[in-house]
JSON list of C-alpha atoms in Angstrom, two decimals:
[
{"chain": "A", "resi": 1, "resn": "UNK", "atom": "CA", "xyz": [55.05, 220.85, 93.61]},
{"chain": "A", "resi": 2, "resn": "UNK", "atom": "CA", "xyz": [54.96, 219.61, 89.75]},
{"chain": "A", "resi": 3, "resn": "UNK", "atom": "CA", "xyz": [52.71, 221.91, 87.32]},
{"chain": "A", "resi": 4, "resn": "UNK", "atom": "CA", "xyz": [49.83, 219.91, 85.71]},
{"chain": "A", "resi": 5, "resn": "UNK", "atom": "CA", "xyz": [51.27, 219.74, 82.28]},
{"chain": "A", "resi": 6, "resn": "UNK", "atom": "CA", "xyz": [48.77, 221.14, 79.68]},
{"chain": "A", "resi": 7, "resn": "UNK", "atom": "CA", "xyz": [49.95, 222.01, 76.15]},
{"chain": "A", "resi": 8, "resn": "UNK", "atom": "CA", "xyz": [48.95, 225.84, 75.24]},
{"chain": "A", "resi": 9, "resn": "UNK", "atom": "CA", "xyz": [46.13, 224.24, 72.56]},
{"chain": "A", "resi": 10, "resn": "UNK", "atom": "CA", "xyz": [42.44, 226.17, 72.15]},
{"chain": "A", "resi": 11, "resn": "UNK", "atom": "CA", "xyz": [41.32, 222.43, 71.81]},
{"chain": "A", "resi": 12, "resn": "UNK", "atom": "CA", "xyz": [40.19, 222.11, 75.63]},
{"chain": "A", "resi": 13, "resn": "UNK", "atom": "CA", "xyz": [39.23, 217.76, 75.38]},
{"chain": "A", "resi": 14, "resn": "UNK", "atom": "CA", "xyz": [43.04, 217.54, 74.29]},
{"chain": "A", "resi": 15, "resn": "UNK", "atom": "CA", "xyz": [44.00, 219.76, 77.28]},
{"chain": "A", "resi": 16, "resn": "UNK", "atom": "CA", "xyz": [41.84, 217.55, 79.69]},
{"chain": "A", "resi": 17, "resn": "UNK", "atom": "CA", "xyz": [43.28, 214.24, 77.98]},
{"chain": "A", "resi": 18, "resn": "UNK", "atom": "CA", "xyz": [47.04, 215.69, 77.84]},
{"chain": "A", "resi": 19, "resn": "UNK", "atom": "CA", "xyz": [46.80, 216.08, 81.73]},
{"chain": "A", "resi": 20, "resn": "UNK", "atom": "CA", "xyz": [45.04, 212.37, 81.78]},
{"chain": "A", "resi": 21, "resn": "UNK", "atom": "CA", "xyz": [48.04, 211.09, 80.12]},
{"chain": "A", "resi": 22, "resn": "UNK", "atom": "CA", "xyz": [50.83, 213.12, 81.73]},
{"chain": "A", "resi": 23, "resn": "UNK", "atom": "CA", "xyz": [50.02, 213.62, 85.86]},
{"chain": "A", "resi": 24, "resn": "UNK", "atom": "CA", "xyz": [52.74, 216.42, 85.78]},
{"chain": "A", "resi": 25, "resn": "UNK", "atom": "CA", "xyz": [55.41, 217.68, 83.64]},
{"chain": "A", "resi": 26, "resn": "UNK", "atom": "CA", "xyz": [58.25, 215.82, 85.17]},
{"chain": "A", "resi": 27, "resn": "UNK", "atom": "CA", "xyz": [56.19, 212.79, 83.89]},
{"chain": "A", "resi": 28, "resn": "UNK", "atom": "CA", "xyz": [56.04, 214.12, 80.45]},
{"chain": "A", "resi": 29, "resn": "UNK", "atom": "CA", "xyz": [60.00, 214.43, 80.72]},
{"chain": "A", "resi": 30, "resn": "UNK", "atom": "CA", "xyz": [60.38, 211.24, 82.31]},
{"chain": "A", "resi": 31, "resn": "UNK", "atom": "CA", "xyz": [58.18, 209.65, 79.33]},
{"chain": "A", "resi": 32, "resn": "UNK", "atom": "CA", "xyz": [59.80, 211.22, 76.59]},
{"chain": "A", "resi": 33, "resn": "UNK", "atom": "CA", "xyz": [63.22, 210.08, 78.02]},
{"chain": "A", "resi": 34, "resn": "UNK", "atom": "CA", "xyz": [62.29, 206.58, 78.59]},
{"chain": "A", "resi": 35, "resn": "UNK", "atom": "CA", "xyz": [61.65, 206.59, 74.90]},
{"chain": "A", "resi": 36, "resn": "UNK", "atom": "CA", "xyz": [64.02, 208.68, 73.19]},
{"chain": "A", "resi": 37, "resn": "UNK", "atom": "CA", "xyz": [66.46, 205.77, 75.22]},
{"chain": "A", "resi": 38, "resn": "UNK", "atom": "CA", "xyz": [65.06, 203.29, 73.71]},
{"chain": "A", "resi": 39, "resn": "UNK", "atom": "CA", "xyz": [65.33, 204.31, 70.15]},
{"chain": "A", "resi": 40, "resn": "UNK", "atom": "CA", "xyz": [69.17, 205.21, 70.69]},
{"chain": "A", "resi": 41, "resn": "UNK", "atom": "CA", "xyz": [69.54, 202.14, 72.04]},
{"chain": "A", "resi": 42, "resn": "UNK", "atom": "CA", "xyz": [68.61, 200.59, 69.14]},
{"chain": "A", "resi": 43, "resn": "UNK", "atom": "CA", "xyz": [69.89, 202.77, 66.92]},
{"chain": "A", "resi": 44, "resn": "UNK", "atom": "CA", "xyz": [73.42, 202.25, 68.99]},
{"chain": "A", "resi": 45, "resn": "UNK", "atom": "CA", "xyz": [73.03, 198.49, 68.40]},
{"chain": "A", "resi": 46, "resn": "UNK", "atom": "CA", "xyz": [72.38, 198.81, 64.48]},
{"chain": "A", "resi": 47, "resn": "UNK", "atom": "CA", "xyz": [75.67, 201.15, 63.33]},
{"chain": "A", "resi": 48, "resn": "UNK", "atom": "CA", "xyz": [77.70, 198.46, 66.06]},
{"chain": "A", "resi": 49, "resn": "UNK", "atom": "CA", "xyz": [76.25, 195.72, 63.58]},
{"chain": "A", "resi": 50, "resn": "UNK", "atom": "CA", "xyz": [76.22, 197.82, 60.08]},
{"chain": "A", "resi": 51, "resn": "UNK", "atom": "CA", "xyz": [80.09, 198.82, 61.25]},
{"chain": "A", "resi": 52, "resn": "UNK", "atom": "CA", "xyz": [81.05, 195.55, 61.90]},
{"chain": "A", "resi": 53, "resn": "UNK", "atom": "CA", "xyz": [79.49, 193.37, 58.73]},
{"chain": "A", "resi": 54, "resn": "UNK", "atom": "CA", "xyz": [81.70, 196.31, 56.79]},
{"chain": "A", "resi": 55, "resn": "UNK", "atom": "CA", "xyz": [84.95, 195.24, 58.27]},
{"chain": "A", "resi": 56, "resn": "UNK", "atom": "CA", "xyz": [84.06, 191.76, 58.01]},
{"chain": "A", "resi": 57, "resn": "UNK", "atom": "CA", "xyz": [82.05, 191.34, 54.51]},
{"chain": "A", "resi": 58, "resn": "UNK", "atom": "CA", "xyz": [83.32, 195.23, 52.65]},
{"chain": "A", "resi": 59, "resn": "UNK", "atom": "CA", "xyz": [78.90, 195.63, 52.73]},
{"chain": "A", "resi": 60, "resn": "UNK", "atom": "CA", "xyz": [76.87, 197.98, 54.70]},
{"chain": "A", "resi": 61, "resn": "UNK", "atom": "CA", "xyz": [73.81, 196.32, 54.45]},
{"chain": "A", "resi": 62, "resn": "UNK", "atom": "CA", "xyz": [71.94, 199.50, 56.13]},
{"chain": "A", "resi": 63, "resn": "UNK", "atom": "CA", "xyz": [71.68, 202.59, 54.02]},
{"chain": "A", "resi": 64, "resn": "UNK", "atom": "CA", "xyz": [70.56, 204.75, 56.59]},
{"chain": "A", "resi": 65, "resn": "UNK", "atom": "CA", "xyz": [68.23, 205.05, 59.60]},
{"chain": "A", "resi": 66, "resn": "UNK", "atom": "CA", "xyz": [65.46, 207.10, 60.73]},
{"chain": "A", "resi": 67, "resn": "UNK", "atom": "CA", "xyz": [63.10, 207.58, 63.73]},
{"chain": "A", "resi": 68, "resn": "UNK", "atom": "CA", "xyz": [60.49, 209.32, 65.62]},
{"chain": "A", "resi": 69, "resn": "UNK", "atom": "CA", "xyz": [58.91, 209.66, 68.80]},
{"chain": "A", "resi": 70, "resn": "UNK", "atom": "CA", "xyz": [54.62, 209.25, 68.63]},
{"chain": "A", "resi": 71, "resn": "UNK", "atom": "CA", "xyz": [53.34, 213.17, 69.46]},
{"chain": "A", "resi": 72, "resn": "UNK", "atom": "CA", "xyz": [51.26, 213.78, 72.72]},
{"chain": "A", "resi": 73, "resn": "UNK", "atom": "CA", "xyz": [47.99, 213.90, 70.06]},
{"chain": "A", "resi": 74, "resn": "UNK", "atom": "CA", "xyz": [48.47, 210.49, 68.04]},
{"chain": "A", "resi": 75, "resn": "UNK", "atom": "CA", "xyz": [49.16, 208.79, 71.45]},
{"chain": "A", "resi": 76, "resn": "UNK", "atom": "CA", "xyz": [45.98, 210.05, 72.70]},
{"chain": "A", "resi": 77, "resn": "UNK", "atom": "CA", "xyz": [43.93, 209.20, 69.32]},
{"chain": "A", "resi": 78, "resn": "UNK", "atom": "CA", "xyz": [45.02, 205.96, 69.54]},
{"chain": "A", "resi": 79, "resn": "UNK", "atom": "CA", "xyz": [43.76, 205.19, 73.08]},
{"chain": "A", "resi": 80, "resn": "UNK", "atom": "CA", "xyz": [40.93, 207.26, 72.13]},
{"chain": "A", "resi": 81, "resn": "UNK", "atom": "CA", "xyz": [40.28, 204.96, 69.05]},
{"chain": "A", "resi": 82, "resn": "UNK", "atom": "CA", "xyz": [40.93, 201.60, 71.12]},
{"chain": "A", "resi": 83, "resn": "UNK", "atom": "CA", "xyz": [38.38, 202.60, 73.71]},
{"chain": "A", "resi": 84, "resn": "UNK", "atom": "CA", "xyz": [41.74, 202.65, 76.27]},
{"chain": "A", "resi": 85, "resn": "UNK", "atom": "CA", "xyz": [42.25, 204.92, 79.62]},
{"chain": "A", "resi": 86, "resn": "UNK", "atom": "CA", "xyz": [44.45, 207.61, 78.69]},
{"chain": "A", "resi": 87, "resn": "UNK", "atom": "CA", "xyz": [47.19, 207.58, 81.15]},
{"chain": "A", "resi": 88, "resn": "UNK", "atom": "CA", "xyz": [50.92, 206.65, 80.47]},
{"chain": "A", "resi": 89, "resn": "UNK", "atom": "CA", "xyz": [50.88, 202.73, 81.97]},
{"chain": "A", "resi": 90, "resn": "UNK", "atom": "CA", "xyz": [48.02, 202.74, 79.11]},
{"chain": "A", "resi": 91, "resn": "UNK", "atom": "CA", "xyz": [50.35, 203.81, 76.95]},
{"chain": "A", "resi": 92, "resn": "UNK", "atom": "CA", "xyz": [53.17, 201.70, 77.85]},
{"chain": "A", "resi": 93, "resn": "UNK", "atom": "CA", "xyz": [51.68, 198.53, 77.77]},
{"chain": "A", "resi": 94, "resn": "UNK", "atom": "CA", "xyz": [48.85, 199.22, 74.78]},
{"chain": "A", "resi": 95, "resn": "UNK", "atom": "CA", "xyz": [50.93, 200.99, 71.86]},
{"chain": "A", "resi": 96, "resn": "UNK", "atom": "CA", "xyz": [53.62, 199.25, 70.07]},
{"chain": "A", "resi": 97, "resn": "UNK", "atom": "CA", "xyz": [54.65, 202.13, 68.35]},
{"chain": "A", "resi": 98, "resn": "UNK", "atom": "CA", "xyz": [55.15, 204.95, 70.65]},
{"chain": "A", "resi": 99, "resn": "UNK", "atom": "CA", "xyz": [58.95, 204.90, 69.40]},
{"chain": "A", "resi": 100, "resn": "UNK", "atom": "CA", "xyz": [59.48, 203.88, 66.02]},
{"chain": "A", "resi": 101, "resn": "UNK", "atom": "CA", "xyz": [62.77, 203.39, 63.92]},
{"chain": "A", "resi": 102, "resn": "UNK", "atom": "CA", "xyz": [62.73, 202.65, 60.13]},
{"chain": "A", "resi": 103, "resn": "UNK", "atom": "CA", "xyz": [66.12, 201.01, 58.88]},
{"chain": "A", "resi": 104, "resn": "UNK", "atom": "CA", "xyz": [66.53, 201.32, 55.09]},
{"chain": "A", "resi": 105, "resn": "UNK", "atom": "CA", "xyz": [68.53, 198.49, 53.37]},
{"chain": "A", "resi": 106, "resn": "UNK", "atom": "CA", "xyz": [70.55, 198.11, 50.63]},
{"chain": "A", "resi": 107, "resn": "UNK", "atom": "CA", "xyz": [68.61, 194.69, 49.14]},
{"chain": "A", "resi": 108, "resn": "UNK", "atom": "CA", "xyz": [66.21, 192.66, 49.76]},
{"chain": "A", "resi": 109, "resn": "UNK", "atom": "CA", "xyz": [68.94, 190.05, 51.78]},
{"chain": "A", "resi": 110, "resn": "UNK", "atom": "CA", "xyz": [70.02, 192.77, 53.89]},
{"chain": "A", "resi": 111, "resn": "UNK", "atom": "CA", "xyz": [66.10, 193.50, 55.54]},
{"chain": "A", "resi": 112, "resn": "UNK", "atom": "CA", "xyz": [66.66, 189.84, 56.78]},
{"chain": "A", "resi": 113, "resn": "UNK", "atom": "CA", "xyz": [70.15, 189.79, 57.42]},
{"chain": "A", "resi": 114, "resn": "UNK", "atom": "CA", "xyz": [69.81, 192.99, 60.14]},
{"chain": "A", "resi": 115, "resn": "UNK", "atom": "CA", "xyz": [66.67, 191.16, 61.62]},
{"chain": "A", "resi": 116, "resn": "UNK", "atom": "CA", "xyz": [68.64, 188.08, 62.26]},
{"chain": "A", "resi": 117, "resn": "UNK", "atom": "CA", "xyz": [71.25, 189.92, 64.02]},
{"chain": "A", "resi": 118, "resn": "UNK", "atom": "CA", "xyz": [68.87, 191.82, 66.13]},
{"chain": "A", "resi": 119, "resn": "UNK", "atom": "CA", "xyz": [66.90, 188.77, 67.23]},
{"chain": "A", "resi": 120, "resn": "UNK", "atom": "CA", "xyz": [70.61, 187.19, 68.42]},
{"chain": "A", "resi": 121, "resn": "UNK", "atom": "CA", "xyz": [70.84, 189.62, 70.58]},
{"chain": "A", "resi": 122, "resn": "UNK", "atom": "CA", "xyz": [69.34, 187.79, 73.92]},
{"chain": "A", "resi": 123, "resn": "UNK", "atom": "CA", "xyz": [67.88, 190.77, 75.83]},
{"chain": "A", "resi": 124, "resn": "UNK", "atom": "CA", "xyz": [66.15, 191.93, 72.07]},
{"chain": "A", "resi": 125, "resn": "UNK", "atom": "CA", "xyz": [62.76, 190.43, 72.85]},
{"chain": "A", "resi": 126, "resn": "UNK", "atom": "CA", "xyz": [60.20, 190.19, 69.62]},
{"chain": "A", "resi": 127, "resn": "UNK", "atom": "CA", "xyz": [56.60, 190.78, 70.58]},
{"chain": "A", "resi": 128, "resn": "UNK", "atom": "CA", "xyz": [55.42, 190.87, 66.97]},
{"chain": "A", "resi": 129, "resn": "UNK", "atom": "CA", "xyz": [56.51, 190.19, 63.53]},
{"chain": "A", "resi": 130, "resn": "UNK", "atom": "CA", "xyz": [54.54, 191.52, 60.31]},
{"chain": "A", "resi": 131, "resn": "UNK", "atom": "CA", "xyz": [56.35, 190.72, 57.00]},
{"chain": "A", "resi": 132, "resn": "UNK", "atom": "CA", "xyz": [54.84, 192.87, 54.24]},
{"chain": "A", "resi": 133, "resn": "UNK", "atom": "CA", "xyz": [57.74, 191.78, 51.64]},
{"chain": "A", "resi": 134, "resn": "UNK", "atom": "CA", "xyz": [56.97, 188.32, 52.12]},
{"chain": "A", "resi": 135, "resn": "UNK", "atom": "CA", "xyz": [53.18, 189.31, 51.88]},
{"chain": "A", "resi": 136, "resn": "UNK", "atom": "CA", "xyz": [52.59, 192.79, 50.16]},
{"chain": "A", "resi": 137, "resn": "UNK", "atom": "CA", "xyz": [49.96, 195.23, 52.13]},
{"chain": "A", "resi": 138, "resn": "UNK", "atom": "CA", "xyz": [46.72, 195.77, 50.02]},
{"chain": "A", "resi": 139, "resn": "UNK", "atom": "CA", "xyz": [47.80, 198.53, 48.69]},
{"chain": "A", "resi": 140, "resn": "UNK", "atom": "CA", "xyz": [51.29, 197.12, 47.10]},
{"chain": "A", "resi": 141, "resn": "UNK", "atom": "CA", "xyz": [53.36, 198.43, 50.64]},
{"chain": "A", "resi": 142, "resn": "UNK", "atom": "CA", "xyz": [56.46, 196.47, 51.36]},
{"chain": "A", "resi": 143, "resn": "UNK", "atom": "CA", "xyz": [58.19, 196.27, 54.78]},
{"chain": "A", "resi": 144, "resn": "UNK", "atom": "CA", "xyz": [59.52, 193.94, 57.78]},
{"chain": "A", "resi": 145, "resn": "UNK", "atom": "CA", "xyz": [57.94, 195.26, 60.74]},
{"chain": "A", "resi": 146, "resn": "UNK", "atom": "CA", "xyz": [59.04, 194.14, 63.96]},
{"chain": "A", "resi": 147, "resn": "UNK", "atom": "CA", "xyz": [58.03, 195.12, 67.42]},
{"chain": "A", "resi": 148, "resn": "UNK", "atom": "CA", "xyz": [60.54, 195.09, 69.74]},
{"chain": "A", "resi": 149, "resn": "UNK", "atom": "CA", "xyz": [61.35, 194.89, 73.36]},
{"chain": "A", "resi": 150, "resn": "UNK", "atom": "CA", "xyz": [64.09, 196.58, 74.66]},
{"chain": "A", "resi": 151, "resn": "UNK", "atom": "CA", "xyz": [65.87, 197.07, 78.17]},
{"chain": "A", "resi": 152, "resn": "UNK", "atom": "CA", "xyz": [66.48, 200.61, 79.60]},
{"chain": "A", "resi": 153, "resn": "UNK", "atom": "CA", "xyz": [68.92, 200.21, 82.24]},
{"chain": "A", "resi": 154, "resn": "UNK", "atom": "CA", "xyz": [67.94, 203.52, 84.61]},
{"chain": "A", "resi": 155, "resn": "UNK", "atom": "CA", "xyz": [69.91, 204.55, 87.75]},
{"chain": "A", "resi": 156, "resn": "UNK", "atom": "CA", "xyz": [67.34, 202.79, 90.34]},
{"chain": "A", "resi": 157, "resn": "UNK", "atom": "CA", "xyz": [65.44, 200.01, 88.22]},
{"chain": "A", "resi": 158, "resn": "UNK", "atom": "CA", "xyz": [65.64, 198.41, 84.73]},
{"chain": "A", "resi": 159, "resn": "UNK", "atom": "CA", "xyz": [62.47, 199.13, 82.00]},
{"chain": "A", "resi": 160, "resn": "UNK", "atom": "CA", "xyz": [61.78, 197.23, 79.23]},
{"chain": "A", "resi": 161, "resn": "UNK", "atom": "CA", "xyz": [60.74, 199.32, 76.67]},
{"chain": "A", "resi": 162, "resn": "UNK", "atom": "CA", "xyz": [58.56, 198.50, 73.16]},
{"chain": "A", "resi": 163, "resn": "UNK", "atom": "CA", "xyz": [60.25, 199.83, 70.05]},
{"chain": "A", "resi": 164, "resn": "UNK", "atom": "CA", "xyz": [58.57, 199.32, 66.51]},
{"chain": "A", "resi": 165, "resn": "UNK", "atom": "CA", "xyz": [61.38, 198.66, 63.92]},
{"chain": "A", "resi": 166, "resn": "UNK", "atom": "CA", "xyz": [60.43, 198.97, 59.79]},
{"chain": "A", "resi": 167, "resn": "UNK", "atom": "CA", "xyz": [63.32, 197.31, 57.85]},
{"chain": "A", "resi": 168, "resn": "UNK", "atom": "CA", "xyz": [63.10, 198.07, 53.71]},
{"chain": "A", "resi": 169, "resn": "UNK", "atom": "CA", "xyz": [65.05, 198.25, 51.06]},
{"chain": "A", "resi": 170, "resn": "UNK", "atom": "CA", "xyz": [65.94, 201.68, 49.32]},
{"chain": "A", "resi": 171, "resn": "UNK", "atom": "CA", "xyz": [63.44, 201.04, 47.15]},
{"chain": "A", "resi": 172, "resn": "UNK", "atom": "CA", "xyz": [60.82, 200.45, 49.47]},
{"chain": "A", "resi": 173, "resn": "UNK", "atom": "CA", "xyz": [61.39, 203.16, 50.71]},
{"chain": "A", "resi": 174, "resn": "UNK", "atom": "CA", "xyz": [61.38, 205.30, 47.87]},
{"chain": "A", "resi": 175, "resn": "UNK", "atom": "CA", "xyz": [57.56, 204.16, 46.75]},
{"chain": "A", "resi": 176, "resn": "UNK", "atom": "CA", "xyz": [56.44, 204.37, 50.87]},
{"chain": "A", "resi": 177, "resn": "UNK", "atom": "CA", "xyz": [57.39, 207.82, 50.70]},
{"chain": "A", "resi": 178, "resn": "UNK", "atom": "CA", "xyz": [56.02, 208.95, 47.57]},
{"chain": "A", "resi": 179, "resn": "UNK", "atom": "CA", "xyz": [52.32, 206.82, 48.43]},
{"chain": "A", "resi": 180, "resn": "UNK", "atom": "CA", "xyz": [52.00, 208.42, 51.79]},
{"chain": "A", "resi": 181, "resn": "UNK", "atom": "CA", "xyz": [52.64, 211.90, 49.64]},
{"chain": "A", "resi": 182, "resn": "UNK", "atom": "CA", "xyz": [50.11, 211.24, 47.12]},
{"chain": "A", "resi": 183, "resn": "UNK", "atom": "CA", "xyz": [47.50, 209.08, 48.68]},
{"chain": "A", "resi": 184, "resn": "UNK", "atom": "CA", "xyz": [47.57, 211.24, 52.46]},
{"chain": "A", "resi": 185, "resn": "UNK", "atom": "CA", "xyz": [48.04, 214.94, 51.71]},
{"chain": "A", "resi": 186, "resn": "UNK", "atom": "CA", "xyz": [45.54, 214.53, 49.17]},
{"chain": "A", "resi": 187, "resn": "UNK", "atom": "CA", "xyz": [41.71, 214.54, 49.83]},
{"chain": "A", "resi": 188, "resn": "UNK", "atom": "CA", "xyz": [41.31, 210.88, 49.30]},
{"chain": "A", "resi": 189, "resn": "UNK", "atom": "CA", "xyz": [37.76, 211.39, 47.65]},
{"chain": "A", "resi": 190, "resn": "UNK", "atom": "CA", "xyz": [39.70, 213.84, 44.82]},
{"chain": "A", "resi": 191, "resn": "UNK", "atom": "CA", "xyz": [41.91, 211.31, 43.66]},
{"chain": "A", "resi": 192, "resn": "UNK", "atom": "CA", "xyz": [41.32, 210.70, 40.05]},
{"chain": "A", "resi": 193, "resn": "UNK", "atom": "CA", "xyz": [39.72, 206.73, 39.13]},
{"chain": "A", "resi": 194, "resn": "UNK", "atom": "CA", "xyz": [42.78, 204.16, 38.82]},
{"chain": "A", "resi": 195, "resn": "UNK", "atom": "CA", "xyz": [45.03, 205.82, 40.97]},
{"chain": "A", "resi": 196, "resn": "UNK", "atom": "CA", "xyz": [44.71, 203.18, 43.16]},
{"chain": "A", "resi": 197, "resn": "UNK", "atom": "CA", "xyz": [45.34, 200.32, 40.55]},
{"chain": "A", "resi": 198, "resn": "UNK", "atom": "CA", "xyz": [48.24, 202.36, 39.20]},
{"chain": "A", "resi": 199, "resn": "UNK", "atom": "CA", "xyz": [50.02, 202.65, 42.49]},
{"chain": "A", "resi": 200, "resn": "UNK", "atom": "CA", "xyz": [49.92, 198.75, 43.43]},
{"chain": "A", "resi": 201, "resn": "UNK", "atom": "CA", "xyz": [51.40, 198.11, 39.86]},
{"chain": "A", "resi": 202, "resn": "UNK", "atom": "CA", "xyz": [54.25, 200.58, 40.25]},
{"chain": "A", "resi": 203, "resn": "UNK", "atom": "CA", "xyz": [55.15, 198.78, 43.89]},
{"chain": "A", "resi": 204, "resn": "UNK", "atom": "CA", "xyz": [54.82, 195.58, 42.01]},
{"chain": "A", "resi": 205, "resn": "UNK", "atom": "CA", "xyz": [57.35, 197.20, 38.86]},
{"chain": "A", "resi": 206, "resn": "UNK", "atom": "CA", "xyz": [59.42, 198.36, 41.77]},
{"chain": "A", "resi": 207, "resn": "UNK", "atom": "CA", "xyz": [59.44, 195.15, 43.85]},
{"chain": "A", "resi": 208, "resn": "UNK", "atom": "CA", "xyz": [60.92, 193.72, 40.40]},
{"chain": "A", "resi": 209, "resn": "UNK", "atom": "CA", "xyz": [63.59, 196.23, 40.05]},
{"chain": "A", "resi": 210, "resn": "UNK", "atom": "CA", "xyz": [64.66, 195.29, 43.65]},
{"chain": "A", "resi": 211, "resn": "UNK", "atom": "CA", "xyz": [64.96, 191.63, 43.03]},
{"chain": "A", "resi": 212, "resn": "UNK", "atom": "CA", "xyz": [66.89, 192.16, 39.89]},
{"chain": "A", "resi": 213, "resn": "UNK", "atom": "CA", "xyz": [69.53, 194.93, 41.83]},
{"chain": "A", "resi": 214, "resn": "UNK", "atom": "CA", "xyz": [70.15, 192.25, 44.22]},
{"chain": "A", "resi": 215, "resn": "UNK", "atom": "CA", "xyz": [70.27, 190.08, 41.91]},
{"chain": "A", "resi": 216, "resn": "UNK", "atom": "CA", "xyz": [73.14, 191.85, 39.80]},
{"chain": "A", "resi": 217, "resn": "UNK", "atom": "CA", "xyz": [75.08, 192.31, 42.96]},
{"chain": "A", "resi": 218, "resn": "UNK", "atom": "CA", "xyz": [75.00, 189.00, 44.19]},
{"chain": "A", "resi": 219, "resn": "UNK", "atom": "CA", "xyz": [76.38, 188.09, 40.17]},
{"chain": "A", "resi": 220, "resn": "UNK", "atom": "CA", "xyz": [79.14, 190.72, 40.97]},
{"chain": "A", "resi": 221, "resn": "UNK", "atom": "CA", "xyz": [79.72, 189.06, 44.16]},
{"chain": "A", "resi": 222, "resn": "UNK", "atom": "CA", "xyz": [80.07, 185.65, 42.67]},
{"chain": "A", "resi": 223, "resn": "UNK", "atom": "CA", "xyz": [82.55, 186.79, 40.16]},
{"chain": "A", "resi": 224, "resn": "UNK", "atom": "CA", "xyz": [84.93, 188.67, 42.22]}
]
């Protein structure tokens, strides 16, 4: 008989919420696999696409790809924080973002360009679409998110499975990374007056360096 599967944690409401979520370890495994299928599915799908706009156009319009599974913890704090039942169809059917890929682009025309050929694809089912380049997040944060259903074919039954998907540009990228750094690891009540104002202008100076890189290559493009 299966093990209740309990985390070694001194934090004993995490224990008692772990074994909520995850009946036994074999459903922890099972879990974890159904997801860590899902984003190499996807991430299968993407270097197909990215390898064959190369032999057809000489552009890789992905830069590079990254993704994560949601810990045990942040699963549970987020059914926690949504007033949910912690258990795994709770899960399943409630976060978006258990599995998460973020594609980085070369330009701005390539974010769209990979979403169009992902939404071609007629088992790629889209459940959501937030575009934060269009419309720039509050605090000056660019992305396309996209959630994302996608089918997990198993050996006795097929799952669909939801996949969150962040397409940016390189430079997006590089001013995510460096606001989460400043603005999360730092006591938020420390950080000296005008930070805030300062970041949003230098995702606004950066959002204008991106429009004039793609611009410049679609001038080299023209010219060739």
């Amino acid at each position: 008989m299966d093990k209740t599967f309990v985390p070694i944690r001194t934090d004993v409401v995490l224990q008692n919420e772990t074994a909520q979520l995850y009946r036994s370890y074999q459903d922890f495994l099972q879990f974890e696999h159904l997801y860590s299928s899902a984003v190499r599915e996807i991430q299968t799908r993407l270097e197909v696409l990215n390898e064959e706009f190369s032999v057809r156009y000489d552009h890789n319009p992905i830069h590079h790809v990254e993704s994560r599974l949601k810990s045990t913890g942040s699963i549970i704090e987020k059914l926690r924080r949504k007033g949910l039942e912690i258990s795994m169809e709770s899960a399943k059917k409630n976060i978006n973002d258990i599995a998460g890929i973020r594609v980085v682009c070369c330009y701005i025309d390539d974010v769209y360009r990979v979403e169009e050929m992902l939404l071609r694809q007629s088992d790629m089912e889209l459940v959501k679409r937030q575009d934060y380049i269009e419309t720039p997040n509050y605090n000056g944060y660019r992305s396309l998110h996209l959630d994302l259903r996608v089918p997990i074919y198993l050996s006795d039954r097929t799952e669909s499975v939801l996949v969150e998907v962040q397409l940016r540009t390189v430079a997006m990228d590089f001013w995510a990374s460096l606001e989460h750094d400043i603005r999360y690891k730092k006591d938020k009540a420390a950080l000296p007056t005008g930070i805030n104002e300062q970041m949003f202008a230098c995702a606004d100076e950066i959002a204008d360096i991106d429009r004039k890189m793609q611009d410049m290559y679609h001038r080299i493009q023209a010219a060739e």
